Short mmCIF file of C-alpha atoms and ligand atoms in Angstrom, two decimals:
data_model
loop_
_atom_site.label_atom_id
_atom_site.label_comp_id
_atom_site.label_asym_id
_atom_site.label_seq_id
_atom_site.Cartn_x
_atom_site.Cartn_y
_atom_site.Cartn_z
CA UNK A 1384 37.39 28.43 142.00
CA UNK A 1385 39.59 27.00 144.51
CA UNK A 1386 41.38 28.92 147.00
CA UNK A 1387 44.90 27.77 145.94
CA UNK A 1388 44.31 28.30 142.43
CA UNK A 1389 43.57 31.71 143.11
CA UNK A 1390 46.65 32.20 144.47
CA UNK A 1391 48.65 31.05 141.70
CA UNK A 1392 46.86 32.51 139.66
CA UNK A 1393 47.82 36.38 141.62
CA UNK A 1394 51.42 34.72 141.88
CA UNK A 1395 51.69 34.14 138.36
CA UNK A 1396 50.47 37.47 137.49
CA UNK A 1397 53.16 38.94 140.15
CA UNK A 1398 55.94 37.19 138.55
CA UNK A 1399 54.37 38.70 134.85
CA UNK A 1400 54.68 42.08 136.42
CA UNK A 1401 58.04 42.53 137.57
CA UNK A 1402 59.19 40.99 134.32
CA UNK A 1403 57.73 43.42 132.26
CA UNK A 1404 59.52 46.03 134.74
CA UNK A 1405 62.47 44.83 133.94
CA UNK A 1406 62.62 44.09 130.42
CA UNK A 1407 63.10 45.96 127.28
CA UNK A 1408 60.23 48.62 126.48
CA UNK A 1409 59.20 48.16 123.01
CA UNK A 1410 59.93 50.24 120.04
CA UNK A 1411 58.71 53.31 118.96
CA UNK A 1412 55.33 53.46 116.98
CA UNK A 1413 55.34 52.85 113.54
CA UNK A 1414 54.46 55.38 110.87
CA UNK A 1415 51.54 54.19 108.48
CA UNK A 1416 54.15 53.83 105.82
CA UNK A 1417 57.41 52.05 106.38
CA UNK A 1418 59.64 50.36 103.81
CA UNK A 1419 60.08 46.55 103.52
CA UNK A 1420 63.28 44.67 105.21
CA UNK A 1421 64.17 44.68 101.32
CA UNK A 1422 64.16 48.48 100.72
CA UNK A 1423 65.91 48.87 103.76
CA UNK A 1424 68.86 46.22 102.62
CA UNK A 1425 68.57 48.36 99.46
CA UNK A 1426 68.81 51.49 100.90
CA UNK A 1427 71.55 50.69 103.21
CA UNK A 1428 74.12 49.65 100.25
CA UNK A 1429 74.11 53.43 99.29
CA UNK A 1430 76.23 52.78 95.98
CA UNK A 1431 75.27 50.96 93.19
CA UNK A 1432 76.57 50.89 89.74
CA UNK A 1433 75.09 50.95 86.06
CA UNK A 1434 76.73 49.18 83.00
CA UNK A 1435 75.84 50.36 79.95
CA UNK A 1436 77.06 48.48 77.30
CA UNK A 1437 76.04 47.50 74.09
CA UNK A 1438 75.39 47.98 70.22
CA UNK A 1439 76.09 51.62 71.08
CA UNK A 1440 79.56 51.20 72.41
CA UNK A 1441 80.40 50.49 68.81
CA UNK A 1442 78.53 52.71 66.65
CA UNK A 1443 78.98 55.78 69.41
CA UNK A 1444 75.59 56.34 69.68
CA UNK A 1445 73.39 57.53 72.85
CA UNK A 1446 70.48 55.75 71.53
CA UNK A 1447 70.47 52.98 68.30
CA UNK A 1448 67.95 53.04 65.77
CA UNK A 1449 67.34 49.52 66.23
CA UNK A 1450 68.70 48.43 62.27
CA UNK A 1451 72.43 48.57 63.65
CA UNK A 1452 73.91 45.48 62.18
CA UNK A 1453 74.56 42.73 65.39
CA UNK A 1454 77.92 42.06 63.36
CA UNK A 1455 79.00 45.68 64.95
CA UNK A 1456 79.11 43.82 68.72
CA UNK A 1457 82.37 42.59 68.79
CA UNK A 1458 84.16 43.18 71.99
CA UNK A 1459 88.05 42.26 72.03
CA UNK A 1460 88.80 41.35 75.57
CA UNK A 1461 85.38 41.37 77.95
CA UNK A 1462 86.02 40.80 80.85
CA UNK A 1463 82.76 41.15 83.68
CA UNK A 1464 85.20 40.73 86.57
CA UNK A 1465 86.92 43.81 85.55
CA UNK A 1466 83.70 45.62 85.85
CA UNK A 1467 82.59 44.29 89.20
CA UNK A 1468 86.48 44.47 90.85
CA UNK A 1469 86.28 48.25 89.66
CA UNK A 1470 82.75 48.82 91.32
CA UNK A 1471 83.85 46.74 94.31
CA UNK A 1472 86.70 48.35 95.07
CA UNK A 1473 84.39 51.72 95.14
CA UNK A 1474 82.36 50.46 97.43
CA UNK A 1475 79.29 49.35 95.35
CA UNK A 1476 77.31 46.97 96.30
CA UNK A 1477 75.01 45.88 93.30
CA UNK A 1478 75.69 46.45 89.63
CA UNK A 1479 72.73 46.68 87.16
CA UNK A 1480 73.28 45.41 83.47
CA UNK A 1481 71.42 47.17 80.29
CA UNK A 1482 70.04 43.47 78.95
CA UNK A 1483 68.48 45.64 76.13
CA UNK A 1484 68.70 49.06 75.70
CA UNK A 1485 66.14 51.03 73.61
CA UNK A 1486 67.53 49.48 70.19
CA UNK A 1487 66.58 46.03 71.39
CA UNK A 1488 69.77 44.17 70.89
CA UNK A 1489 69.78 41.85 73.14
CA UNK A 1490 72.80 40.71 75.11
CA UNK A 1491 71.75 37.14 75.75
CA UNK A 1492 70.89 34.41 73.97
CA UNK A 1493 67.11 35.13 73.74
CA UNK A 1494 64.63 32.88 72.23
CA UNK A 1495 62.56 35.37 70.91
CA UNK A 1496 64.52 37.45 68.33
CA UNK A 1497 67.36 37.02 66.25
CA UNK A 1498 68.52 40.58 67.21
CA UNK A 1499 71.29 39.29 69.57
CA UNK A 1500 74.64 38.40 70.50
CA UNK A 1501 73.67 35.28 69.01
CA UNK A 1502 74.44 36.53 65.80
CA UNK A 1503 77.38 38.80 66.76
CA UNK A 1504 81.09 37.72 65.84
CA UNK A 1505 81.74 37.54 69.72
CA UNK A 1506 82.35 34.61 70.47
CA UNK A 1507 80.70 33.34 67.29
CA UNK A 1508 77.52 33.78 68.41
CA UNK A 1509 77.62 31.39 71.40
CA UNK A 1510 78.44 34.26 74.25
CA UNK A 1511 75.95 35.54 76.55
CA UNK A 1512 77.13 38.47 78.21
CA UNK A 1513 74.40 38.36 81.28
CA UNK A 1514 75.22 35.30 81.96
CA UNK A 1515 79.13 36.31 82.63
CA UNK A 1516 77.80 39.44 84.11
CA UNK A 1517 75.46 37.40 86.88
CA UNK A 1518 78.57 35.22 86.97
CA UNK A 1519 81.13 37.94 87.98
CA UNK A 1520 78.48 39.70 90.53
CA UNK A 1521 78.39 36.11 92.67
CA UNK A 1522 81.85 35.60 92.43
CA UNK A 1523 82.66 38.84 93.93
CA UNK A 1524 79.57 39.22 96.24
CA UNK A 1525 77.80 41.92 94.36
CA UNK A 1526 74.24 41.73 93.49
CA UNK A 1527 73.27 41.75 90.11
CA UNK A 1528 70.31 43.78 88.68
CA UNK A 1529 69.13 44.20 85.10
CA UNK A 1530 67.64 46.99 82.49
CA UNK A 1531 65.20 45.75 80.16
CA UNK A 1532 64.04 48.88 77.75
CA UNK A 1533 60.22 48.77 77.40
CA UNK A 1534 60.77 50.83 74.32
CA UNK A 1535 62.51 48.37 71.36
CA UNK A 1536 63.20 50.27 68.23
CA UNK A 1537 64.10 46.95 66.80
CA UNK A 1538 60.92 44.99 67.55
CA UNK A 1539 58.37 44.86 64.18
CA UNK A 1540 55.32 44.57 66.69
CA UNK A 1541 56.78 47.59 69.10
CA UNK A 1542 53.01 49.54 69.97
CA UNK A 1543 50.92 46.58 69.42
CA UNK A 1544 49.37 44.32 71.66
CA UNK A 1545 51.77 41.20 70.35
CA UNK A 1546 55.25 43.51 71.51
CA UNK A 1547 53.96 42.52 75.45
CA UNK A 1548 53.62 39.26 74.52
CA UNK A 1549 57.34 39.10 73.72
CA UNK A 1550 58.47 42.15 76.28
CA UNK A 1551 56.93 39.23 79.02
CA UNK A 1552 58.77 36.37 77.72
CA UNK A 1553 61.82 38.33 77.50
CA UNK A 1554 61.51 38.94 81.65
CA UNK A 1555 60.74 35.42 81.84
CA UNK A 1556 63.99 34.33 80.23
CA UNK A 1557 66.07 37.17 82.36
CA UNK A 1558 64.09 36.53 85.46
CA UNK A 1559 64.23 32.35 85.57
CA UNK A 1560 67.61 31.70 84.13
CA UNK A 1561 70.02 33.96 85.69
CA UNK A 1562 69.27 33.12 89.69
CA UNK A 1563 68.04 36.04 91.96
CA UNK A 1564 68.15 39.01 90.15
CA UNK A 1565 68.03 42.04 92.96
CA UNK A 1566 67.00 45.24 91.09
CA UNK A 1567 65.02 45.62 87.79
CA UNK A 1568 64.95 48.82 86.10
CA UNK A 1569 62.00 50.20 83.95
CA UNK A 1570 63.09 53.01 81.91
CA UNK A 1571 60.45 56.09 81.16
CA UNK A 1572 61.75 56.55 77.68
CA UNK A 1573 59.36 55.16 75.55
CA UNK A 1574 58.13 55.97 71.89
CA UNK A 1575 59.34 57.79 68.78
CA UNK A 1576 61.07 56.92 65.44
CA UNK A 1577 62.64 53.45 65.19
CA UNK A 1578 63.56 50.84 62.47
CA UNK A 1579 60.66 49.02 63.92
CA UNK A 1580 61.43 45.65 61.93
CA UNK A 1581 61.78 47.55 58.81
CA UNK A 1582 58.90 49.79 58.84
CA UNK A 1583 61.11 52.94 59.94
CA UNK A 1584 58.15 55.44 60.79
CA UNK A 1585 57.33 56.62 64.26
CA UNK A 1586 55.31 55.15 66.54
CA UNK A 1587 53.42 56.87 69.91
CA UNK A 1588 52.42 54.91 72.68
CA UNK A 1589 49.31 55.54 75.33
CA UNK A 1590 51.70 55.95 78.70
CA UNK A 1591 48.75 55.52 80.94
CA UNK A 1592 47.65 51.63 79.66
CA UNK A 1593 49.78 50.35 77.10
CA UNK A 1594 52.00 48.57 79.15
CA UNK A 1595 49.63 47.76 81.78
CA UNK A 1596 52.22 48.09 84.38
CA UNK A 1597 50.50 47.17 87.27
CA UNK A 1598 50.31 43.57 85.55
CA UNK A 1599 54.20 44.04 84.57
CA UNK A 1600 54.90 44.42 88.25
CA UNK A 1601 52.87 41.94 89.59
CA UNK A 1602 54.49 39.35 87.01
CA UNK A 1603 57.83 40.22 87.84
CA UNK A 1604 57.05 39.41 91.50
CA UNK A 1605 55.46 36.31 90.87
CA UNK A 1606 58.84 35.28 89.32
CA UNK A 1607 61.32 36.81 91.83
CA UNK A 1608 59.32 37.76 94.83
CA UNK A 1609 62.25 39.65 96.32
CA UNK A 1610 63.26 41.78 93.52
CA UNK A 1611 62.80 45.75 93.90
CA UNK A 1612 61.16 47.33 90.86
CA UNK A 1613 62.43 50.51 89.78
CA UNK A 1614 60.54 53.06 87.45
CA UNK A 1615 59.02 56.67 87.82
CA UNK A 1616 56.37 55.03 90.36
CA UNK A 1617 57.91 52.29 91.92
CA UNK A 1618 57.09 50.25 93.53
CA UNK A 1619 59.65 49.66 95.21
CA UNK A 1620 62.35 52.17 93.89
CA UNK A 1621 61.91 55.71 92.18
CA UNK A 1622 63.81 57.56 89.89
CA UNK A 1623 64.95 60.99 91.41
CA UNK A 1624 63.88 63.18 88.58
CA UNK A 1625 66.81 63.84 86.79
CA UNK A 1626 70.03 62.04 85.65
CA UNK A 1627 72.54 64.32 87.10
CA UNK A 1628 72.14 62.26 90.97
CA UNK A 1629 70.91 64.85 92.96
CA UNK A 1630 67.79 64.21 95.23
CA UNK A 1631 66.14 67.32 96.64
CA UNK A 1632 67.52 68.63 99.52
CA UNK A 1633 63.93 67.89 101.06
CA UNK A 1634 63.88 64.44 100.20
CA UNK A 1635 60.91 61.96 101.47
CA UNK A 1636 61.08 58.53 100.45
CA UNK A 1637 57.28 58.52 100.50
CA UNK A 1638 54.78 59.23 97.26
CA UNK A 1639 52.07 58.49 95.84
CA UNK A 1640 52.07 55.35 92.98
CA UNK A 1641 49.26 55.77 91.55
CA UNK A 1642 49.67 59.64 91.03
CA UNK A 1643 52.68 58.91 88.58
CA UNK A 1644 52.25 57.94 84.78
CA UNK A 1645 55.63 56.25 83.91
CA UNK A 1646 57.54 58.48 81.63
CA UNK A 1647 55.46 61.18 82.30
CA UNK A 1648 56.07 61.95 85.77
CA UNK A 1649 56.32 65.51 87.51
CA UNK A 1650 60.17 65.38 88.14
CA UNK A 1651 60.12 67.98 90.84
CA UNK A 1652 57.43 65.80 92.88
CA UNK A 1653 59.70 62.73 92.05
CA UNK A 1654 63.00 64.98 93.41
CA UNK A 1655 61.33 65.84 96.73
CA UNK A 1656 58.85 62.89 97.15
CA UNK A 1657 55.92 63.58 99.33
CA UNK A 1658 55.22 63.81 103.05
CA UNK A 1659 51.93 62.69 102.62
CA UNK A 1660 52.82 59.66 99.91
CA UNK A 1661 50.92 56.54 100.51
CA UNK A 1662 53.69 54.39 99.38
CA UNK A 1663 57.42 54.04 100.53
CA UNK A 1664 59.94 53.99 97.61
CA UNK A 1665 63.06 54.98 98.09
CA UNK A 1666 64.31 57.68 95.35
CA UNK A 1667 67.52 56.65 93.28
CA UNK A 1668 69.78 58.70 91.69
CA UNK A 1669 71.44 58.17 88.46
CA UNK A 1670 74.57 59.69 86.61
CA UNK A 1671 77.02 58.81 84.64
CA UNK A 1672 80.53 58.89 85.25
CA UNK A 1673 80.85 60.27 81.63
CA UNK A 1674 78.50 62.80 79.65
CA UNK A 1675 76.75 60.16 77.85
CA UNK A 1676 75.42 56.69 79.21
CA UNK A 1677 77.33 54.87 76.93
CA UNK A 1678 81.23 54.86 76.23
CA UNK A 1679 82.64 57.21 73.42
CA UNK A 1680 86.29 57.87 73.26
CA UNK A 1681 85.59 61.34 72.54
CA UNK A 1682 84.70 62.03 76.01
CA UNK A 1683 87.98 59.99 77.76
CA UNK A 1684 88.91 63.21 78.99
CA UNK A 1685 85.51 64.44 80.55
CA UNK A 1686 85.72 61.52 82.69
CA UNK A 1687 84.36 63.25 86.16
CA UNK A 1688 86.80 64.21 88.88
CA UNK A 1689 86.59 61.99 91.60
CA UNK A 1690 85.80 65.61 94.01
CA UNK A 1691 82.84 65.81 91.55
CA UNK A 1692 81.95 62.06 92.74
CA UNK A 1693 82.35 62.86 95.55
CA UNK A 1694 79.80 66.13 95.71
CA UNK A 1695 77.43 63.87 93.75
CA UNK A 1696 77.59 61.42 96.60
CA UNK A 1697 76.71 64.46 98.99
CA UNK A 1698 73.55 65.26 96.88
CA UNK A 1699 72.13 61.66 96.62
CA UNK A 1700 73.36 59.18 99.42
CA UNK A 1701 73.48 62.37 101.52
CA UNK A 1702 69.78 63.71 100.93
CA UNK A 1703 68.15 60.00 101.72
CA UNK A 1704 68.93 58.62 98.00
CA UNK A 1705 70.66 55.87 96.71
CA UNK A 1706 73.45 56.78 94.21
CA UNK A 1707 73.11 54.77 90.63
CA UNK A 1708 76.83 55.57 89.21
CA UNK A 1709 77.39 54.46 85.28
CA UNK A 1710 80.39 53.04 84.75
CA UNK A 1711 80.21 52.47 80.91
CA UNK A 1712 82.63 49.75 79.23
CA UNK A 1713 84.77 50.37 76.36
CA UNK A 1714 85.05 48.62 72.69
CA UNK A 1715 87.39 46.10 74.37
CA UNK A 1716 84.87 45.18 76.80
CA UNK A 1717 86.57 46.71 79.91
CA UNK A 1718 86.08 49.76 81.56
CA UNK A 1719 88.65 52.51 80.90
CA UNK A 1720 91.64 53.44 83.10
CA UNK A 1721 90.50 56.98 83.33
CA UNK A 1722 87.32 56.07 84.89
CA UNK A 1723 88.97 53.38 87.35
CA UNK A 1724 91.46 56.21 88.63
CA UNK A 1725 88.66 58.53 88.97
CA UNK A 1726 86.24 55.71 91.06
CA UNK A 1727 89.54 55.24 92.85
CA UNK A 1728 90.38 58.60 94.41
CA UNK A 1729 86.80 59.16 94.81
CA UNK A 1730 86.64 55.85 97.65
CA UNK A 1731 89.83 57.09 98.99
CA UNK A 1732 88.13 60.69 99.81
CA UNK A 1733 85.01 58.74 101.19
CA UNK A 1734 87.07 56.70 102.97
CA UNK A 1735 89.29 59.47 104.67
CA UNK A 1736 86.26 61.77 105.10
CA UNK A 1737 84.27 59.17 107.12
CA UNK A 1738 87.31 57.62 109.02
CA UNK A 1739 87.16 59.55 112.29
CA UNK A 1740 83.30 60.40 113.87
CA UNK A 1741 84.55 63.49 115.81
CA UNK A 1742 81.41 63.18 117.96
CA UNK A 1743 82.72 60.42 120.17
CA UNK A 1744 83.58 60.83 123.26
CA UNK A 1745 81.02 63.56 123.67
CA UNK A 1746 79.23 64.15 126.79
CA UNK A 1747 75.68 63.93 125.18
CA UNK A 1748 72.67 64.49 126.37
CA UNK A 1749 68.72 65.27 125.71
CA UNK A 1750 65.67 67.13 126.80
CA UNK A 1751 63.69 64.49 126.94
CA UNK A 1752 64.80 60.23 127.14
CA UNK A 1753 61.50 57.89 126.12
CA UNK A 1754 60.52 56.17 129.23
CA UNK A 1755 63.91 57.48 130.50
CA UNK A 1756 65.11 54.42 129.30
CA UNK A 1757 68.56 53.26 127.89
CA UNK A 1758 67.26 51.75 125.30
CA UNK A 1759 66.32 55.28 123.92
CA UNK A 1760 69.27 57.05 125.72
CA UNK A 1761 71.10 59.44 123.33
CA UNK A 1762 74.19 57.70 123.47
CA UNK A 1763 72.93 55.45 121.28
CA UNK A 1764 73.35 58.22 117.90
CA UNK A 1765 77.71 57.99 118.61
CA UNK A 1766 77.57 53.87 119.06
CA UNK A 1767 78.60 53.47 115.36
CA UNK A 1768 75.18 50.86 115.38
CA UNK A 1769 72.60 51.11 112.79
CA UNK A 1770 69.92 49.63 114.92
CA UNK A 1771 70.30 51.30 118.16
CA UNK A 1772 68.54 54.97 118.23
CA UNK A 1773 67.49 57.78 120.44
CA UNK A 1774 63.79 58.31 120.61
CA UNK A 1775 61.26 60.53 122.48
CA UNK A 1776 58.59 60.16 124.69
CA UNK A 1777 55.41 60.28 122.33
CA UNK A 1778 53.88 63.46 122.27
CA UNK A 1779 56.92 65.25 122.42
CA UNK A 1780 57.94 67.59 118.90
CA UNK A 1781 60.90 69.53 120.06
CA UNK A 1782 63.70 68.29 121.08
CA UNK A 1783 67.34 69.22 121.60
CA UNK A 1784 70.05 66.61 121.76
CA UNK A 1785 73.14 68.45 123.71
CA UNK A 1786 76.98 67.22 122.47
CA UNK A 1787 79.86 69.13 125.10
CA UNK A 1788 83.31 68.21 124.29
CA UNK A 1789 86.28 68.32 126.58
CA UNK A 1790 88.94 69.84 123.92
CA UNK A 1791 86.98 71.67 120.79
CA UNK A 1792 86.75 69.75 117.52
CA UNK A 1793 86.86 71.31 113.83
CA UNK A 1794 84.40 69.97 111.51
CA UNK A 1795 82.43 70.75 108.26
CA UNK A 1796 79.99 67.69 107.83
CA UNK A 1797 77.15 67.02 109.28
CA UNK A 1798 75.55 63.09 109.05
CA UNK A 1799 72.31 62.55 110.96
CA UNK A 1800 70.47 59.39 110.34
CA UNK A 1801 66.89 58.09 111.46
CA UNK A 1802 65.86 54.64 112.00
CA UNK A 1803 63.88 54.56 108.62
CA UNK A 1804 62.52 50.89 109.32
CA UNK A 1805 59.54 52.97 111.85
CA UNK A 1806 59.08 55.50 108.89
CA UNK A 1807 60.50 58.82 107.96
CA UNK A 1808 59.38 61.71 110.61
CA UNK A 1809 61.75 64.81 111.06
CA UNK A 1810 60.78 67.51 108.74
CA UNK A 1811 62.53 70.42 110.17
CA UNK A 1812 65.66 70.76 112.36
CA UNK A 1813 69.20 72.89 113.20
CA UNK A 1814 72.42 72.71 114.54
CA UNK A 1815 73.70 75.00 116.58
CA UNK A 1816 77.33 75.64 117.95
CA UNK A 1817 78.95 76.88 121.05
CA UNK A 1818 81.13 79.75 119.43
CA UNK A 1819 82.81 82.62 121.79
CA UNK A 1820 80.12 81.41 124.24
CA UNK A 1821 77.40 81.80 122.25
CA UNK A 1822 74.97 79.21 120.25
CA UNK A 1823 75.25 79.93 116.96
CA UNK A 1824 73.34 78.52 113.99
CA UNK A 1825 75.43 76.68 111.71
CA UNK A 1826 73.35 74.56 109.61
CA UNK A 1827 69.80 73.95 108.98
CA UNK A 1828 67.60 71.22 106.94
CA UNK A 1829 63.90 69.69 106.08
CA UNK A 1830 64.31 66.05 106.02
CA UNK A 1831 66.45 63.35 107.01
CA UNK A 1832 65.53 60.08 106.44
CA UNK A 1833 68.34 56.93 105.89
CA UNK A 1834 71.14 59.71 105.66
CA UNK A 1835 71.42 63.35 105.31
CA UNK A 1836 74.70 65.06 105.14
CA UNK A 1837 75.14 68.49 105.73
CA UNK A 1838 78.24 70.59 104.97
CA UNK A 1839 79.02 73.51 106.40
CA UNK A 1840 82.09 76.28 106.83
CA UNK A 1841 84.98 75.07 108.98
CA UNK A 1842 83.72 75.08 112.89
CA UNK A 1843 85.93 75.22 115.84
CA UNK A 1844 83.31 74.33 118.97
CA UNK A 1845 83.28 72.79 122.17
CA UNK A 1846 79.54 72.29 121.90
CA UNK A 1847 76.52 71.24 119.79
CA UNK A 1848 73.18 71.29 119.52
CA UNK A 1849 71.02 69.52 117.19
CA UNK A 1850 67.14 70.62 117.50
CA UNK A 1851 64.40 68.67 115.96
CA UNK A 1852 61.58 71.86 114.75
CA UNK A 1853 59.47 69.49 113.15
CA UNK A 1854 57.92 65.63 112.79
CA UNK A 1855 55.55 63.81 111.77
CA UNK A 1856 55.34 60.83 114.94
CA UNK A 1857 57.54 60.38 117.87
CA UNK A 1858 61.17 61.66 116.66
CA UNK A 1859 63.95 59.16 116.78
CA UNK A 1860 67.40 59.00 115.42
CA UNK A 1861 69.67 56.39 114.80
CA UNK A 1862 73.78 57.81 114.22
CA UNK A 1863 74.90 61.14 114.47
CA UNK A 1864 78.68 62.26 113.23
CA UNK A 1865 80.70 65.42 112.59
CA UNK A 1866 83.59 64.97 110.04
CA UNK A 1867 86.13 67.20 108.64
CA UNK A 1868 86.96 66.68 105.04
CA UNK A 1869 89.94 65.56 103.45
CA UNK A 1870 92.04 68.13 101.83
CA UNK A 1871 92.34 66.03 98.61
CA UNK A 1872 88.16 66.81 97.96
CA UNK A 1873 88.64 70.40 98.34
CA UNK A 1874 92.32 71.15 96.62
CA UNK A 1875 91.36 68.16 93.70
CA UNK A 1876 94.87 67.13 95.12
CA UNK A 1877 95.27 63.56 94.37
CA UNK A 1878 96.29 60.71 97.24
CA UNK A 1879 99.29 59.27 96.97
C1 LIG B 1273 67.38 57.19 79.96
C2 LIG B 1273 67.72 56.30 78.79
O1 LIG B 1273 67.09 56.96 77.73
C3 LIG B 1273 69.17 56.47 78.07
O2 LIG B 1273 69.80 56.15 77.40
C4 LIG B 1273 69.93 55.59 79.90
O3 LIG B 1273 69.72 54.65 79.68
C5 LIG B 1273 69.57 56.52 81.30
C6 LIG B 1273 69.71 55.78 82.32
O4 LIG B 1273 67.88 56.26 81.22
O5 LIG B 1273 66.46 56.99 80.46
CA1 LIG B 1274 73.35 53.91 117.02
#
């Protein structure tokens, strides 16, 4: 090699070396199991709504038998924009509509059955609730999801291979004619007695093999690559194992999907997830604002209170899940005033509670800061930006982050978030406070994940220690907050 070339080569290397010293270090190492970008975006929505609306709305049943006349479906003032507005005002970012429930009645003009709105008096048989629903979602900037019950108590072929052709045809209609659908909901309830085209008998299916779920899921993704699929087993979103809206206090976003039989899953496993799970499958907590999933006049006085809804939020979103809250429209085709009132107050409670992070302004330090670099500084956990984070050096297991205050603060809610794009890591932590010059443990927990909310007694303190005690990889925290709940939450008083 010529001498001048060697010198140039060395010079370039020297420049590169200095550049790498001054540039930002990369992110922390990834876990083996991490969410997809769609799953991250999904979980950040936090709050989504369910719309159970069908022939049951008019018969007062929860599960139609499949022989109810389509003529019963006749909402007098149906207004999907009213649904979407109510959901949006409550802070929901997506709505999911029951396009077909177990009774088999279709809310759209399906070419493959007569059991649909096309034989209803509503709009002289030319209406399409699915269309009006997705249109309203789009107008107001909400994502639209659909529920297509695998169980069909109307269809003559249910339980036979022919029904699966029908089922896929319906999926094709819903996923090709209505634009982007963000989530599709596959219910676990399946098989039993029904009308079945007049057979009026009991039909059981082989839950493990009948649907060939893998095949259906890949078909769904071939039609809409960005859609997220919900079922007991995911593959993207899993049922949380109960219909109260409660995730486990320990809740991993990982499970082993292949161990789950849709409709016969271990509910406890779904509730807590699996630290050793191979699949990232976020838990979704479904619950109705009323006792039933469908509207019944007799339940008008049983709408959950704003305080109950706030409690559910803490036990779903605050335990690393999403909250899927059902708002069933009434016979008019509108969400009832009681439900809207409760939703409104619920939103006010959340807004008021989380309006001021009392941790802001604290003097903050950490035992360990990755590379001693500002990219990983603990100040990043109180900057209100979910993308910035504190992290420790690889190999660090236990770490304490300390926040000291000039003036004591009083809080009763702690909020902690992990940057889950790198995976879910923490499995044990405690919170200590400096009270009368002594450090006292005021809260402790296991998993954190996207968000962990903890409630405490009123704590007045000048200092906090957040101790991370067990992890499966380099620990990192994106946000930390201390809040004081609004009096309205405890007393049940209404806002003005
Ligand atoms: C259940 C169904 O049987 C209920 O009717 C409701 O749709 C609920 C969300 O899922 O499995
Ligand atoms: Ca941050």
